[in-house]
Coordinates of C-alpha atoms in Angstrom, one line a residue:
M1 CA 10.7 15.7 -22.3
A2 CA 9.0 15.4 -25.7
A3 CA 12.3 15.9 -27.4
A4 CA 13.9 13.2 -25.3
A5 CA 11.0 10.8 -26.0
A6 CA 11.4 11.5 -29.7
R7 CA 15.0 10.1 -29.5
G8 CA 13.9 7.1 -27.4
A9 CA 15.1 8.5 -24.1
M10 CA 13.2 9.2 -20.9
R11 CA 13.7 10.4 -17.3
A12 CA 14.0 7.7 -14.7
V13 CA 15.2 7.4 -11.1
R14 CA 18.1 5.0 -10.9
V15 CA 19.7 3.3 -7.8
F16 CA 23.3 2.3 -8.3
E17 CA 24.0 1.4 -4.7
F18 CA 21.9 0.6 -1.6
G19 CA 21.7 3.4 1.0
G20 CA 19.8 6.5 2.1
P21 CA 17.4 8.6 0.0
E22 CA 20.5 10.3 -1.5
V23 CA 21.2 7.2 -3.7
L24 CA 18.1 7.9 -5.7
R25 CA 19.4 9.6 -8.9
L26 CA 17.2 11.1 -11.6
Q27 CA 18.7 10.6 -15.0
A28 CA 17.4 12.1 -18.2
D29 CA 18.9 9.8 -20.8
V30 CA 17.5 6.4 -19.8
P31 CA 16.3 4.3 -22.8
I32 CA 12.5 3.9 -23.1
P33 CA 11.8 0.2 -22.6
S34 CA 10.1 -1.8 -25.3
P35 CA 7.1 -4.1 -24.5
E36 CA 7.6 -7.8 -25.4
D37 CA 4.8 -10.1 -26.7
A38 CA 2.6 -10.1 -23.6
Q39 CA 3.6 -6.7 -22.2
V40 CA 2.4 -3.1 -22.5
L41 CA 4.3 0.2 -22.4
I42 CA 2.6 2.8 -20.1
K43 CA 3.2 6.5 -20.2
V44 CA 3.4 7.2 -16.5
H45 CA 1.1 9.9 -15.2
A46 CA 1.5 9.0 -11.5
C47 CA 3.4 6.4 -9.4
G48 CA 2.6 5.4 -5.8
V49 CA 5.4 5.6 -3.2
N50 CA 5.3 2.7 -0.7
P51 CA 7.4 2.3 2.5
V52 CA 8.6 -1.1 1.2
E53 CA 10.5 0.8 -1.6
T54 CA 12.5 2.6 1.1
Y55 CA 13.4 -0.7 2.7
I56 CA 14.5 -2.2 -0.6
R57 CA 16.5 1.0 -1.5
S58 CA 18.3 0.8 1.9
G59 CA 19.4 -2.7 1.2
N60 CA 17.7 -3.9 4.5
Y61 CA 15.0 -6.0 2.8
A62 CA 14.8 -9.7 2.1
R63 CA 14.4 -9.1 -1.6
K64 CA 17.2 -7.2 -3.3
P65 CA 16.9 -6.2 -6.9
A66 CA 20.0 -6.4 -9.1
L67 CA 21.8 -3.0 -9.4
P68 CA 21.2 -0.6 -11.0
Y69 CA 17.4 -0.5 -10.8
T70 CA 14.4 1.9 -11.0
P71 CA 12.0 1.6 -8.0
G72 CA 8.3 1.8 -8.1
S73 CA 5.5 -0.7 -9.0
D74 CA 2.1 1.1 -8.6
V75 CA 1.7 3.1 -11.8
A76 CA -1.3 4.8 -13.4
G77 CA -1.2 6.3 -16.9
V78 CA -2.0 5.7 -20.6
I79 CA -1.0 2.8 -22.8
E80 CA 1.7 4.0 -25.2
G81 CA 2.3 0.6 -27.0
V82 CA 1.5 -3.1 -26.7
G83 CA 3.3 -6.3 -27.4
G84 CA 2.2 -8.6 -30.3
R85 CA 0.1 -10.9 -28.2
V86 CA -1.8 -8.2 -26.2
T87 CA -5.5 -7.8 -27.2
A88 CA -7.0 -6.4 -24.0
F89 CA -5.5 -3.0 -24.4
K90 CA -4.7 -0.5 -27.1
K91 CA -2.8 2.8 -27.3
G92 CA -4.6 5.6 -25.4
D93 CA -6.3 3.4 -22.8
R94 CA -6.3 4.7 -19.2
V95 CA -4.8 2.0 -16.9
F96 CA -3.2 1.2 -13.6
T97 CA -0.8 -1.7 -12.8
S98 CA 0.2 -3.5 -9.7
A99 CA 3.7 -4.4 -10.9
T100 CA 5.9 -2.7 -13.4
L101 CA 8.9 -4.7 -14.7
S102 CA 11.1 -1.7 -15.5
G103 CA 10.2 0.5 -12.5
G104 CA 7.6 3.1 -12.0
Y105 CA 9.7 6.1 -11.0
A106 CA 10.0 7.1 -14.6
D107 CA 8.3 8.7 -17.6
Y108 CA 7.5 5.3 -19.1
A109 CA 7.2 1.8 -17.7
V110 CA 6.7 -1.7 -19.0
A111 CA 4.4 -4.2 -17.3
E112 CA 3.0 -7.7 -18.1
A113 CA -0.5 -7.2 -19.5
D114 CA -2.1 -9.5 -16.9
T115 CA -1.0 -7.1 -14.2
V116 CA -2.6 -4.1 -15.9
F117 CA -6.2 -3.1 -15.4
P118 CA -8.6 -0.4 -16.9
L119 CA -8.6 2.8 -14.8
S120 CA -12.2 4.0 -14.3
D121 CA -13.0 7.5 -15.4
K122 CA -14.3 8.0 -11.9
L123 CA -10.7 8.1 -10.6
S124 CA -7.8 10.4 -11.3
F125 CA -4.3 9.1 -12.3
S126 CA -3.1 9.9 -8.8
Q127 CA -5.9 7.8 -7.4
G128 CA -5.0 5.1 -9.9
A129 CA -1.5 5.0 -8.5
A130 CA -2.9 4.5 -5.0
I131 CA -4.8 1.3 -5.7
A132 CA -2.7 -1.8 -6.2
I133 CA -0.3 -2.3 -3.3
P134 CA -2.5 -0.6 -0.7
Y135 CA -5.8 -2.3 -1.6
F136 CA -4.4 -5.7 -2.5
T137 CA -2.4 -5.7 0.8
A138 CA -5.4 -4.6 2.9
Y139 CA -7.7 -7.2 1.3
R140 CA -5.1 -9.9 1.8
A141 CA -4.6 -9.0 5.4
L142 CA -8.3 -8.8 6.2
F143 CA -9.7 -11.8 4.3
L144 CA -7.1 -14.1 2.8
K145 CA -4.9 -14.2 6.0
G146 CA -7.1 -12.6 8.7
H147 CA -10.3 -14.5 7.8
A148 CA -12.4 -11.5 8.7
K149 CA -16.2 -11.9 8.8
A150 CA -19.0 -9.4 8.8
G151 CA -19.9 -8.3 12.3
E152 CA -16.4 -8.7 13.6
S153 CA -14.4 -5.7 14.9
V154 CA -11.2 -4.6 13.3
L155 CA -8.6 -2.1 14.6
I156 CA -6.5 -0.6 11.9
H157 CA -3.4 0.6 13.8
G158 CA -2.1 3.4 11.6
A159 CA -5.1 3.9 9.5
S160 CA -4.4 7.2 7.8
G161 CA -1.8 6.0 5.2
G162 CA -2.4 4.3 1.9
V163 CA -2.9 0.7 3.3
G164 CA -4.8 2.0 6.3
I165 CA -7.4 3.9 4.4
A166 CA -7.8 1.0 2.0
A167 CA -8.4 -1.3 5.0
C168 CA -11.0 1.1 6.4
Q169 CA -12.9 1.3 3.2
I170 CA -12.8 -2.5 2.5
A171 CA -13.7 -3.5 6.1
R172 CA -16.6 -1.1 6.2
A173 CA -17.9 -2.2 2.8
Y174 CA -17.7 -5.9 4.0
G175 CA -19.7 -5.2 7.2
L176 CA -17.0 -5.1 9.9
K177 CA -17.0 -2.7 12.9
V178 CA -14.1 -0.5 12.0
L179 CA -11.8 1.3 14.5
G180 CA -8.8 3.3 13.3
T181 CA -5.8 5.1 14.8
A182 CA -3.9 8.1 13.5
G183 CA -1.3 10.5 14.9
T184 CA -3.0 13.8 14.1
E185 CA -6.4 15.4 14.3
Q186 CA -6.4 15.7 10.5
G187 CA -5.4 12.0 10.2
M188 CA -8.3 11.0 12.5
N189 CA -10.7 12.9 10.3
V190 CA -9.4 11.2 7.2
V191 CA -9.9 7.9 8.9
L192 CA -13.5 8.7 9.9
R193 CA -14.4 9.9 6.4
N194 CA -13.2 6.7 5.0
G195 CA -15.2 4.1 6.8
A196 CA -14.1 4.0 10.4
H197 CA -16.8 4.0 13.0
Q198 CA -14.4 5.5 15.6
A199 CA -10.9 7.0 15.5
F200 CA -8.3 7.2 18.2
N201 CA -5.1 9.3 18.4
H202 CA -2.2 6.9 18.9
R203 CA 0.0 9.7 20.3
E204 CA -2.3 10.1 23.3
A205 CA -0.9 8.4 26.4
N206 CA -4.2 6.7 27.3
Y207 CA -5.5 5.8 23.8
L208 CA -5.2 2.0 24.4
D209 CA -7.5 2.4 27.4
K210 CA -10.0 4.3 25.3
I211 CA -10.0 1.5 22.7
M212 CA -10.8 -1.1 25.4
E213 CA -13.5 1.1 26.8
Y214 CA -15.0 1.5 23.4
T215 CA -15.2 -2.3 23.0
K216 CA -16.8 -2.6 26.5
M217 CA -13.5 -4.3 27.6
Q218 CA -14.1 -7.1 25.1
G219 CA -11.2 -6.2 22.8
V220 CA -11.1 -6.4 19.0
N221 CA -11.2 -9.5 16.8
I222 CA -8.6 -8.4 14.3
I223 CA -5.8 -5.8 14.3
I224 CA -4.2 -4.7 11.0
E225 CA -0.8 -3.5 12.3
M226 CA 1.3 -1.0 10.3
L227 CA 4.1 -0.5 12.8
S228 CA 4.6 -3.8 14.7
N229 CA 8.0 -2.9 16.1
V230 CA 6.3 -0.3 18.3
N231 CA 2.8 -1.7 18.8
L232 CA 2.8 -5.5 18.8
A233 CA 3.2 -6.0 22.6
A234 CA 0.3 -3.6 23.2
D235 CA -1.8 -5.2 20.4
L236 CA -1.9 -8.5 22.2
H237 CA -3.7 -6.9 25.1
L238 CA -6.2 -5.2 22.8
L239 CA -7.3 -8.5 21.3
S240 CA -10.5 -10.5 22.1
H241 CA -10.5 -14.2 22.7
A242 CA -9.0 -15.9 19.6
G243 CA -8.2 -12.5 18.2
R244 CA -5.5 -12.1 15.6
V245 CA -2.9 -9.5 14.6
M246 CA -2.0 -9.1 11.0
V247 CA 1.6 -7.7 10.7
V248 CA 1.6 -5.5 7.6
G249 CA 4.4 -3.2 8.5
C250 CA 7.5 -3.4 10.7
R251 CA 10.7 -1.2 11.0
G252 CA 12.7 -3.2 13.5
P253 CA 12.5 -5.8 16.4
I254 CA 10.3 -5.8 19.4
E255 CA 10.1 -7.9 22.6
I256 CA 6.8 -9.5 23.4
N257 CA 5.6 -11.9 26.1
P258 CA 4.3 -15.1 24.4
R259 CA 2.1 -15.7 27.5
D260 CA -0.1 -12.8 26.2
T261 CA -1.0 -15.0 23.2
M262 CA -1.8 -18.0 25.5
N263 CA -4.1 -16.0 27.7
K264 CA -6.5 -15.5 24.8
E265 CA -5.3 -18.1 22.3
S266 CA -4.6 -15.3 20.0
S267 CA -2.4 -15.4 16.9
I268 CA 0.2 -13.2 15.1
R269 CA 0.5 -13.5 11.4
G270 CA 2.8 -11.8 8.9
V271 CA 1.4 -10.5 5.6
S272 CA 3.4 -10.2 2.4
L273 CA 1.8 -9.4 -0.9
F274 CA 4.9 -10.8 -2.7
L275 CA 3.9 -14.3 -1.6
Q276 CA 0.4 -14.3 -3.1
T277 CA -0.6 -17.2 -5.4
E278 CA -2.2 -16.6 -8.8
E279 CA -5.6 -17.6 -7.3
E280 CA -5.2 -15.1 -4.4
R281 CA -4.2 -12.4 -6.8
R282 CA -7.3 -12.9 -8.9
E283 CA -9.5 -12.7 -5.9
C284 CA -7.9 -9.4 -4.8
V285 CA -8.3 -8.0 -8.3
R286 CA -12.0 -9.0 -8.4
A287 CA -12.7 -7.4 -5.1
V288 CA -10.9 -4.2 -6.0
L289 CA -12.5 -3.8 -9.4
D290 CA -15.9 -4.5 -7.9
G291 CA -15.2 -1.8 -5.2
I292 CA -14.3 0.8 -7.9
E293 CA -17.5 -0.1 -9.8
S294 CA -19.7 0.0 -6.7
G295 CA -18.2 3.4 -5.7
W296 CA -17.0 2.6 -2.2
L297 CA -13.3 2.2 -3.3
K298 CA -12.0 5.8 -3.5
P299 CA -8.3 6.1 -2.9
V300 CA -7.3 9.2 -0.9
V301 CA -4.2 10.9 -2.3
G302 CA -1.9 12.6 0.1
P303 CA 1.3 14.5 -0.7
E304 CA 2.3 14.6 -4.4
Y305 CA 5.9 15.1 -5.4
P306 CA 7.5 15.8 -8.8
L307 CA 10.0 13.1 -9.9
Q308 CA 13.0 15.4 -9.1
E309 CA 11.9 15.4 -5.4
V310 CA 11.9 11.6 -5.1
A311 CA 14.6 11.7 -2.3
K312 CA 12.3 14.0 -0.2
A313 CA 9.4 11.7 -0.8
H314 CA 11.4 8.8 0.6
E315 CA 12.5 10.9 3.6
D316 CA 8.9 12.0 4.3
I317 CA 7.2 8.6 4.0
I318 CA 9.3 7.4 6.9
H319 CA 9.7 10.5 9.0
S320 CA 6.6 12.7 8.4
S321 CA 4.5 13.6 11.5
G322 CA 1.4 11.7 10.3
A323 CA 0.1 10.1 7.1
R324 CA -2.9 11.7 5.3
G325 CA -3.5 9.4 2.3
K326 CA -1.3 7.8 -0.3
M327 CA 2.0 9.5 -1.3
V328 CA 2.4 9.8 -5.1
L329 CA 5.2 10.8 -7.6
L330 CA 4.2 12.8 -10.7
P331 CA 6.6 12.4 -13.6

């Protein structure tokens, strides 16, 4: 790789057509991008893999990039170069970013300097790659859209993945009563270690009854929902009066009875990080950097894949038996 870099080339995953994981092609002769005035070039040490990247790759997502493109946005690494107007960073700084411009599944990536943040020495590069989309999404769902308050109860439905663990840690730090579900014993233990007061196995036939019993039949104030095409109808029965479901993830349609929202005057709200305003983004960043500094924000890294196994990573993030932390690619 050093020889390739010396001649201005790098490895990067390229997508030339939308489709299954097999359309992800690792190429070794991609030009290393150059940072413009307000941009930085990052030597990528780790890149997070998010379910949304599989939806975009398949062509079934509302936002379609121009082909060909390199997937990936959550990168952690070291500053390799900076544009002429960048003063906040210098070569050698450890950083993470929430949004690469050139794509993160690569040896190097360019990002706007205002989307790049210092990576604390408390965290590894893999942990750095597990911060941006998961924690910004969780914070947005809980507070900017869900209006969560200390003392309320929250059920994180699918709590053992990247966004789920982020939501557990944030909700616990902000004084909520935290319930989480996972599909394996191992996943439930991860959830409990990361802020949940109680964990439930969503593969058990009667787990919904157990959640209601735990709440003394009152239900929960907020549900952070990772798989709404499976769970949304049941979620409406788990809510308390004026409860709200935050739809963070969905893989298809579902039929619900609107009467179930009338009975409790509950609400369903979609959450999309791509629609955040600049003010909302700044609030998320502040909360996340404060959490790292305070020590409660500790990303849990799950499976790690070398760049050449990117297709397997995309297969596993959708079809694995149960999440156990954030999936990461290692160039």
